[in-house]
Amino acid sequence: MSRRRTPRDSNASTVFTDVEPEDPIPSFFNHSFSTYRVSPLFVGDEPLTEARLSVLSRRLRDVLVGDVVRGVHIGLESSATAAGAQVGVLKAVRVRLFRADDVFGTGIQDSEDVGSAWTALSDEQKRGLWISVQYENTSYHALLLPTIQQQDKATPQAWQMQPGNNRSRGKQSASRDVSFLHLPLMLFRMPLALRNIVSDWLSTTFDCRVCKLALGTRTLVTVWEEWIDAIGIAARGSDFVITLAFDAPLADPSIATDNDDEEDEGPQSYKSGLRSIDITIQPQDLRRFVRAGRTIAEPRAKTGASWETDDRERRRLAGNDSDNGWAWLSSGQATEEQPFTNALARYLDHHLALNLFHPSVRVVQIAANGYVLASSRLKIVSKDAPNSSLSKATWMFITTIGQRISGEALPAIFT
């Protein structure tokens, strides 16, 4: 006999404590998410049971409605908006576990790199954490996801419950087994105000740090090239759009000084140049780019610039993000793994005299027929039920971003 969900009290802002026979899984496809990274969550001795998750749900609900001692979040419902309308009163808050392959599909089992590693994990190690905040007119979600490492890596899996090091904690703590939950990738589908509150609550509850995850050029390019291998290129559909940004300030002649002997002009003598450019390619032309890229041995001839041989100069031009700068091209991956990028670089060099592989040129967004991936946002589109190819490509998304978080995919000069 099925159990009905009954409220704890008659208040409209209620947490339902009874669990349905089959809880729904998080909605992932066809939604835009903001990317965040999370340090290991301190969960202590007690595992995340249904009873503990229910307590955590009530505590988060108390924070959202202002039922806390300091009351710093009172009035959140009245200030939050969705699609230009009031979201209404808070109806329910749920914190629960879910299986990642229930959301993304079982395509990870078809991956040669990580499929066997995923299969060897226990059911508990395949789970993520789902935070659901339901208002009267809309709902918001946050997903804390496990990531998976390449099979040849010697480090332990990133999401495992790992015992703490008690060798130097004395007799009192030596008998305790402190555990951490590693769910490094967090996806938010919430407005900024609610996002900040949930992040603060996570930091306080689990003694962790939540911060924005900026995806750089290498991650965006790698995802697109692997997407082509997993899904292919459709002959019809929306146009492909890649957005390039530039970190190359230009000298401002209006602030030129009369003193020619002055060596340090200061930052005020520069102004920003071209900020970004969108390159649009029709679907039928994408295949031609990929075919041409596989025949290119050298995407661009050497120019003799200092950054081509000086890693320090390349790093200075690339900025603070170690995922930018195109430094990995020196390892020979350009020809083998980036056929589309090679062809695009050759095309831009020939028609626009634009060196795509200059360290100051960054890829900040790629919008393809099946997904949109930007520096801090992602969306995967599925018109029907996800098939095996889309599931495999989605897992590739999670794996690549997870490698970005763990630092495995950093260019050689930064490791």
Coordinates of C-alpha atoms in Angstrom, one line a residue, residues 220-221 224 239-244 277-281 326 340-341 344 348 356 362-368:
L220 CA 35.0 24.4 -23.9
V221 CA 37.0 23.2 -26.9
W224 CA 32.9 20.4 -28.3
D239 CA 23.5 27.4 -36.4
F240 CA 26.7 26.7 -34.6
V241 CA 27.9 29.8 -32.7
I242 CA 31.3 30.2 -31.1
T243 CA 32.1 33.4 -29.1
L244 CA 35.7 34.6 -28.9
I277 CA 33.3 38.4 -31.6
D278 CA 30.6 35.8 -32.6
I279 CA 31.4 33.3 -35.4
T280 CA 28.3 31.6 -36.9
I281 CA 28.6 28.5 -39.0
W326 CA 46.3 27.3 -25.7
F340 CA 37.3 21.4 -36.0
T341 CA 39.4 23.8 -34.0
L344 CA 38.5 27.1 -37.8
L348 CA 40.3 32.7 -39.4
L356 CA 43.0 31.9 -32.9
R362 CA 39.8 33.0 -25.4
V363 CA 36.7 30.8 -26.2
V364 CA 34.0 32.0 -23.8
Q365 CA 30.9 30.3 -25.2
I366 CA 29.9 27.5 -27.7
A367 CA 26.3 27.1 -28.7
A368 CA 25.7 24.0 -30.8

